Amino acid sequence: MLGLNTKDTWLLVIVALMTLFAPFLLNPFPANSSLAQFNAGYPDLMQRFVIFGIFAIGFNILFGLTGYLSFGHAAFLGVGSYAAVWMFKLLGYNVVPAIILSVIVGAVFALLIGFISLRRSGIYFSILTLAFAQMSFALAYSVLTPITNGETGLQVYTSDPQYFQRSGAPDIPHFFGLEMRATETLRMGGWSFDINAGYYLCAAVLLVAFYMAIRLFRSPFGMMLRAVKSNQQRLNYTGLNARPYTLAAFVISGMYAGLAGGLMASMDPLAGAERMQWTASGEVVLMTILGGAGTLIGPVLGAGFIKYFENIFSKINDGVLHGWFGFLPDGIENVLVTVVHPFVGKGWHLTLGLLFMLVVIFLPGGLVEGGQRIGKYVFRRRGRKAGGAEAEAARKQPAE
Amino acid sequence: MTKSRLTRRGVLRTGAAMGGVLATPTLFTGAAWAQDSGFTNAPTGSTVTLGFNVPQTGPYADEGADELRAFELAVEHLNGEGDGGMLQTFSSDALEGGGILGKKVEYVTGDTQTKSDAARASARSMIEKDGAVMISGGSSSGVAVAVQGLCQEAGVIFMAGLTHSNDTTGKDKKANGFRHFFNAYMSAQAMAPVLEGLYGSDRKAYHLTADYTWGWTQQESIQAATEALGWETVNNVLTPLAATDFSSYIAPVLNSGADVLVLNHYGGNMVNSLTNAVQFGLKEATANGKDFQIVVPLYSELMARGAGENIAGIPGSQNWDWKIENQLGDRYKGTNAFVQSFGEKYGFPPSQAAHTCYAQTILYADAVQRAGSFNPCAVAEALEGYEFDGLGNGPTLYRASDHQCFKDVVVVRGKENPENEFDLVEIVEATPAEKVTYDPEHEMFAGGNLGECNPGA
């Protein structure tokens, strides 16, 4: 279907089903139970899952296929956000022009940075992109304050022109009248599920982005990019110039990042300079490696994993811990709380770091490799060979 | 590589899928966040959840930790636990220690990281996941403005924590947002006469300014106020909020011809820049035949503690000080009650950040109680134009036109010989509220619009 082979079609269908039923899958615990703490099915986080999924898919097109490790990808996300908020300020709150412009701006910006950075490869390329991203961050943070509103963050004011904002249209981002914030809460017994309009818009965009990534992975162009990753020198000796291919991959990946930035601004119409900082760029590298670089679904899983930790683990404070261990005698309770304390709340980075180390050491192919190993174990008797092209790509090392 | 095969089954399947996708929006025709009650997160059970969004990491982490302590204390007092603190002295008797409108107060916390993005994400999760009906806290104006905008859109009340920029209740004011803390303009107005008395009217000032909304308005205000005295402004240098070493900014000051250094910095920034300035010998230096002076317009006990003995003799302004009732008398009643219950629980006196957050929580609870509803519009109406007393600042007005509190401003100086680590500043005077009151359309505040209150329905 849709020009995909059976396996890829199934992958797409699975992703589609997962995104469609995410509000239910992510809220497995009744709203009033003590485990509700671990529910992730509220609109803000679900939107973040898919938006960062898109961001990571785009990053993976560059890193997973060509092996070029960009350390400044957050810059494209940032300019995408700024472009989108400016559309809200000038045109009106419809998200469509905002998203379109954010993709275009992401592409132009990527073309500019890519054209210069791609003159080098390996660590030099990484450093160049990092430098550009930090420059963009510094510009957005202070020098370009009239355009970016500096540290306060760019937002929409009632005094903004909004030339195409009709009088009856909603005062927050909307998709032809459908407010991004609109949420229908379904209550079933003790459970409650949030069906959010913005999330489903993001999810639809994610599916399109994912489908395009599959097609790209399976195309001759994707094969070319893999050739760049496995041995760029040999490619040069055969008389092929790799630069146009890598630049195209860089721009495509910049467009994905711009799209993610535009969606982020569409869900919450504020663009802050922090989303361009190097930590944000590092985060998408983590997502991709954690999920499995060079695989299709890996980056999406990695994005979900990290965002879950950031939003759920960081909210477990001492009060919650005492609640959990309250049934134990006081002494043991306090010891346990003291032991667990550094790993939750403010310390969620620590837990994430440990998990990241474990994944990199024991599952170099990321969460996808973990899944494949389990799959192999389960289907061993049938003698099926899991993996294929994906696992192959995951095993490849980045270009020198 | 694409094989186009149009089959009957394929067309049917695609058609069904498309139909499903197109039908999805009809799900959303009902009321959005409001659950049959007309406003966002209406508390349905026996409890009500408040969201406390404070910086737990970053340059303002100290303030955030103290704010959190104050919030915990306020919740205790609202639920009738502890000694009641300022509830005993508060001019309104609506609150009786049985929660708010009979509902027990619970709270969730979040980390703003002093970043607009992170603060909004954390506030959104408190509103969407935990059902918070009010958001409070924060120690940066950039964050306050961002979160205030979010609360306006989501339809919950925002009770600003420590935010001192003119913009919070000026250019960026919102109908759902309220600020108890004073602002940069008030600081400048209160400090100008004191500065004139201390240093005369012929001075040349050099400004170092934190590069964000608070720094800009603080610098603008103090420059306007000092220039009205006859001071000259030599230079204004913007420094990044994330900076930790200010040596390169301090070095040019001595040769600039200036004889006063104004540090428009707060929190960790100010501690570092002041320490650098003292290391460079600015305190002992002379320029233009006068002793060199350092001024810190916005002061706090926490900063004084961080800066140690460097703070001695340096003037600044505060929203409140824990010694004010003892030193300036009964007008500031409530202070001692609060300091006592805070001290009993935590072992040291509260900072002004803690005080403003405590006061905001009490004021919100009181407004809900008086309005008889958690509906943000009813609460806003109860707060607008509300006059109260007994929360440590003397008689105070919540002005309706910009949701800013008007009360006395405390001008302080670093003590030369502090007796202990909590008694680092001495109160110079309390400038009466009338002297710092301004027109809502004053040029430093103009350009904003409260808009309509938004209940989120």
PDB file of C-alpha atoms in Angstrom, chain B residues 182-335:
ATOM      1  CA  PHE B 182       6.497  45.817  43.904  1.00  0.00           C
ATOM      2  CA  ASN B 183       8.141  46.859  40.638  1.00  0.00           C
ATOM      3  CA  ALA B 184      11.173  48.572  39.186  1.00  0.00           C
ATOM      4  CA  TYR B 185       9.512  51.965  38.905  1.00  0.00           C
ATOM      5  CA  MET B 186       8.548  51.880  42.588  1.00  0.00           C
ATOM      6  CA  SER B 187      12.088  50.874  43.531  1.00  0.00           C
ATOM      7  CA  ALA B 188      13.532  53.781  41.624  1.00  0.00           C
ATOM      8  CA  GLN B 189      11.067  56.295  43.065  1.00  0.00           C
ATOM      9  CA  ALA B 190      11.727  55.103  46.604  1.00  0.00           C
ATOM     10  CA  MET B 191      15.477  55.029  46.206  1.00  0.00           C
ATOM     11  CA  ALA B 192      16.043  58.353  44.475  1.00  0.00           C
ATOM     12  CA  PRO B 193      15.647  60.560  47.600  1.00  0.00           C
ATOM     13  CA  VAL B 194      17.801  58.172  49.627  1.00  0.00           C
ATOM     14  CA  LEU B 195      20.518  58.182  46.981  1.00  0.00           C
ATOM     15  CA  GLU B 196      20.451  61.963  46.869  1.00  0.00           C
ATOM     16  CA  GLY B 197      20.831  62.102  50.645  1.00  0.00           C
ATOM     17  CA  LEU B 198      23.703  59.638  50.644  1.00  0.00           C
ATOM     18  CA  TYR B 199      25.674  60.592  47.568  1.00  0.00           C
ATOM     19  CA  GLY B 200      24.502  64.057  46.508  1.00  0.00           C
ATOM     20  CA  SER B 201      23.057  65.162  43.203  1.00  0.00           C
ATOM     21  CA  ASP B 202      26.236  65.390  41.143  1.00  0.00           C
ATOM     22  CA  ARG B 203      27.125  61.831  40.261  1.00  0.00           C
ATOM     23  CA  LYS B 204      28.027  59.858  37.174  1.00  0.00           C
ATOM     24  CA  ALA B 205      26.445  56.393  37.001  1.00  0.00           C
ATOM     25  CA  TYR B 206      27.582  53.275  35.157  1.00  0.00           C
ATOM     26  CA  HIS B 207      24.928  50.564  34.767  1.00  0.00           C
ATOM     27  CA  LEU B 208      25.396  46.826  34.466  1.00  0.00           C
ATOM     28  CA  THR B 209      22.051  45.331  33.521  1.00  0.00           C
ATOM     29  CA  ALA B 210      20.723  41.794  33.317  1.00  0.00           C
ATOM     30  CA  ASP B 211      19.683  41.345  29.709  1.00  0.00           C
ATOM     31  CA  TYR B 212      15.969  40.592  29.967  1.00  0.00           C
ATOM     32  CA  THR B 213      12.669  42.275  30.658  1.00  0.00           C
ATOM     33  CA  TRP B 214      13.339  42.914  34.337  1.00  0.00           C
ATOM     34  CA  GLY B 215      16.837  44.289  33.807  1.00  0.00           C
ATOM     35  CA  TRP B 216      15.699  46.612  31.046  1.00  0.00           C
ATOM     36  CA  THR B 217      12.822  48.141  32.973  1.00  0.00           C
ATOM     37  CA  GLN B 218      14.846  48.292  36.185  1.00  0.00           C
ATOM     38  CA  GLN B 219      17.624  50.160  34.420  1.00  0.00           C
ATOM     39  CA  GLU B 220      15.199  52.448  32.618  1.00  0.00           C
ATOM     40  CA  SER B 221      13.432  53.297  35.884  1.00  0.00           C
ATOM     41  CA  ILE B 222      16.505  53.968  37.955  1.00  0.00           C
ATOM     42  CA  GLN B 223      18.117  55.963  35.158  1.00  0.00           C
ATOM     43  CA  ALA B 224      15.033  58.170  34.850  1.00  0.00           C
ATOM     44  CA  ALA B 225      14.810  58.653  38.619  1.00  0.00           C
ATOM     45  CA  THR B 226      18.506  59.444  39.113  1.00  0.00           C
ATOM     46  CA  GLU B 227      18.685  61.727  36.102  1.00  0.00           C
ATOM     47  CA  ALA B 228      15.806  63.666  37.629  1.00  0.00           C
ATOM     48  CA  LEU B 229      18.125  64.231  40.622  1.00  0.00           C
ATOM     49  CA  GLY B 230      20.815  65.601  38.337  1.00  0.00           C
ATOM     50  CA  TRP B 231      22.897  62.446  37.956  1.00  0.00           C
ATOM     51  CA  GLU B 232      24.524  61.662  34.664  1.00  0.00           C
ATOM     52  CA  THR B 233      24.420  58.214  33.031  1.00  0.00           C
ATOM     53  CA  VAL B 234      27.814  57.299  31.600  1.00  0.00           C
ATOM     54  CA  ASN B 235      27.069  53.896  30.152  1.00  0.00           C
ATOM     55  CA  ASN B 236      24.686  50.952  30.316  1.00  0.00           C
ATOM     56  CA  VAL B 237      26.095  47.489  29.593  1.00  0.00           C
ATOM     57  CA  LEU B 238      23.784  44.494  29.180  1.00  0.00           C
ATOM     58  CA  THR B 239      25.002  41.205  30.649  1.00  0.00           C
ATOM     59  CA  PRO B 240      23.614  37.733  29.881  1.00  0.00           C
ATOM     60  CA  LEU B 241      21.378  36.219  32.559  1.00  0.00           C
ATOM     61  CA  ALA B 242      23.384  33.001  32.478  1.00  0.00           C
ATOM     62  CA  ALA B 243      26.706  34.797  33.120  1.00  0.00           C
ATOM     63  CA  THR B 244      28.571  33.777  36.270  1.00  0.00           C
ATOM     64  CA  ASP B 245      31.765  35.815  35.907  1.00  0.00           C
ATOM     65  CA  PHE B 246      31.448  39.569  35.527  1.00  0.00           C
ATOM     66  CA  SER B 247      35.130  40.517  35.651  1.00  0.00           C
ATOM     67  CA  SER B 248      35.212  41.547  32.013  1.00  0.00           C
ATOM     68  CA  TYR B 249      32.206  43.804  32.589  1.00  0.00           C
ATOM     69  CA  ILE B 250      33.602  45.331  35.789  1.00  0.00           C
ATOM     70  CA  ALA B 251      37.124  46.036  34.500  1.00  0.00           C
ATOM     71  CA  PRO B 252      36.175  48.990  32.242  1.00  0.00           C
ATOM     72  CA  VAL B 253      34.128  50.700  34.974  1.00  0.00           C
ATOM     73  CA  LEU B 254      37.029  52.358  36.808  1.00  0.00           C
ATOM     74  CA  ASN B 255      38.328  54.167  33.750  1.00  0.00           C
ATOM     75  CA  SER B 256      34.929  55.175  32.433  1.00  0.00           C
ATOM     76  CA  GLY B 257      34.751  58.414  34.390  1.00  0.00           C
ATOM     77  CA  ALA B 258      31.826  57.118  36.442  1.00  0.00           C
ATOM     78  CA  ASP B 259      31.726  57.333  40.234  1.00  0.00           C
ATOM     79  CA  VAL B 260      28.687  55.142  40.916  1.00  0.00           C
ATOM     80  CA  LEU B 261      28.128  51.572  39.722  1.00  0.00           C
ATOM     81  CA  VAL B 262      24.482  50.510  39.502  1.00  0.00           C
ATOM     82  CA  LEU B 263      24.076  46.724  39.452  1.00  0.00           C
ATOM     83  CA  ASN B 264      20.714  45.934  37.883  1.00  0.00           C
ATOM     84  CA  HIS B 265      21.226  42.293  38.763  1.00  0.00           C
ATOM     85  CA  TYR B 266      19.340  39.894  40.947  1.00  0.00           C
ATOM     86  CA  GLY B 267      19.957  36.578  42.677  1.00  0.00           C
ATOM     87  CA  GLY B 268      23.098  34.687  41.772  1.00  0.00           C
ATOM     88  CA  ASN B 269      23.913  37.298  39.121  1.00  0.00           C
ATOM     89  CA  MET B 270      24.087  40.057  41.693  1.00  0.00           C
ATOM     90  CA  VAL B 271      26.093  37.976  44.150  1.00  0.00           C
ATOM     91  CA  ASN B 272      28.704  37.323  41.468  1.00  0.00           C
ATOM     92  CA  SER B 273      28.836  40.812  39.979  1.00  0.00           C
ATOM     93  CA  LEU B 274      29.066  42.450  43.406  1.00  0.00           C
ATOM     94  CA  THR B 275      31.816  40.065  44.466  1.00  0.00           C
ATOM     95  CA  ASN B 276      33.705  40.837  41.266  1.00  0.00           C
ATOM     96  CA  ALA B 277      33.249  44.566  41.799  1.00  0.00           C
ATOM     97  CA  VAL B 278      34.620  44.335  45.336  1.00  0.00           C
ATOM     98  CA  GLN B 279      37.542  42.203  44.139  1.00  0.00           C
ATOM     99  CA  PHE B 280      38.386  44.922  41.657  1.00  0.00           C
ATOM    100  CA  GLY B 281      38.609  47.353  44.580  1.00  0.00           C
ATOM    101  CA  LEU B 282      35.670  49.489  43.514  1.00  0.00           C
ATOM    102  CA  LYS B 283      34.545  50.012  47.096  1.00  0.00           C
ATOM    103  CA  GLU B 284      37.821  51.652  48.112  1.00  0.00           C
ATOM    104  CA  ALA B 285      38.313  53.488  44.837  1.00  0.00           C
ATOM    105  CA  THR B 286      37.821  57.183  44.273  1.00  0.00           C
ATOM    106  CA  ALA B 287      36.686  58.831  41.072  1.00  0.00           C
ATOM    107  CA  ASN B 288      36.048  62.463  40.195  1.00  0.00           C
ATOM    108  CA  GLY B 289      37.288  63.331  43.677  1.00  0.00           C
ATOM    109  CA  LYS B 290      34.515  61.333  45.361  1.00  0.00           C
ATOM    110  CA  ASP B 291      34.365  57.902  46.960  1.00  0.00           C
ATOM    111  CA  PHE B 292      33.235  55.302  44.466  1.00  0.00           C
ATOM    112  CA  GLN B 293      29.791  53.852  45.323  1.00  0.00           C
ATOM    113  CA  ILE B 294      27.857  50.756  44.375  1.00  0.00           C
ATOM    114  CA  VAL B 295      24.044  50.653  44.237  1.00  0.00           C
ATOM    115  CA  VAL B 296      21.861  47.543  43.950  1.00  0.00           C
ATOM    116  CA  PRO B 297      18.282  48.660  43.210  1.00  0.00           C
ATOM    117  CA  LEU B 298      16.623  45.330  44.052  1.00  0.00           C
ATOM    118  CA  TYR B 299      17.828  43.702  47.221  1.00  0.00           C
ATOM    119  CA  SER B 300      17.058  40.588  49.155  1.00  0.00           C
ATOM    120  CA  GLU B 301      18.242  38.863  52.288  1.00  0.00           C
ATOM    121  CA  LEU B 302      19.158  35.787  50.281  1.00  0.00           C
ATOM    122  CA  MET B 303      21.426  37.832  48.044  1.00  0.00           C
ATOM    123  CA  ALA B 304      22.928  39.575  51.033  1.00  0.00           C
ATOM    124  CA  ARG B 305      23.688  36.187  52.513  1.00  0.00           C
ATOM    125  CA  GLY B 306      25.299  35.074  49.264  1.00  0.00           C
ATOM    126  CA  ALA B 307      27.387  38.206  48.918  1.00  0.00           C
ATOM    127  CA  GLY B 308      28.578  38.127  52.551  1.00  0.00           C
ATOM    128  CA  GLU B 309      30.525  41.092  53.858  1.00  0.00           C
ATOM    129  CA  ASN B 310      30.719  42.670  50.389  1.00  0.00           C
ATOM    130  CA  ILE B 311      27.203  43.923  50.925  1.00  0.00           C
ATOM    131  CA  ALA B 312      28.165  46.307  53.746  1.00  0.00           C
ATOM    132  CA  GLY B 313      26.960  49.858  53.139  1.00  0.00           C
ATOM    133  CA  ILE B 314      25.355  49.179  49.773  1.00  0.00           C
ATOM    134  CA  PRO B 315      21.845  50.616  49.386  1.00  0.00           C
ATOM    135  CA  GLY B 316      18.895  48.950  47.698  1.00  0.00           C
ATOM    136  CA  SER B 317      15.136  48.445  47.952  1.00  0.00           C
ATOM    137  CA  GLN B 318      12.951  45.575  49.119  1.00  0.00           C
ATOM    138  CA  ASN B 319       9.329  44.610  48.997  1.00  0.00           C
ATOM    139  CA  TRP B 320       9.382  43.587  52.638  1.00  0.00           C
ATOM    140  CA  ASP B 321      11.868  42.755  55.369  1.00  0.00           C
ATOM    141  CA  TRP B 322      11.433  40.340  58.254  1.00  0.00           C
ATOM    142  CA  LYS B 323      12.523  42.954  60.802  1.00  0.00           C
ATOM    143  CA  ILE B 324      10.169  45.663  59.634  1.00  0.00           C
ATOM    144  CA  GLU B 325       7.488  45.299  62.309  1.00  0.00           C
ATOM    145  CA  ASN B 326      10.063  45.354  65.101  1.00  0.00           C
ATOM    146  CA  GLN B 327      11.791  48.426  63.748  1.00  0.00           C
ATOM    147  CA  LEU B 328       9.022  50.504  62.210  1.00  0.00           C
ATOM    148  CA  GLY B 329       6.109  49.492  64.369  1.00  0.00           C
ATOM    149  CA  ASP B 330       2.573  48.268  64.215  1.00  0.00           C
ATOM    150  CA  ARG B 331       1.821  49.548  60.716  1.00  0.00           C
ATOM    151  CA  TYR B 332       3.520  46.450  59.377  1.00  0.00           C
ATOM    152  CA  LYS B 333       1.640  43.972  61.522  1.00  0.00           C
ATOM    153  CA  GLY B 334       1.563  40.410  60.310  1.00  0.00           C
ATOM    154  CA  THR B 335       5.298  40.413  59.780  1.00  0.00           C
TER     155      THR B 335
END
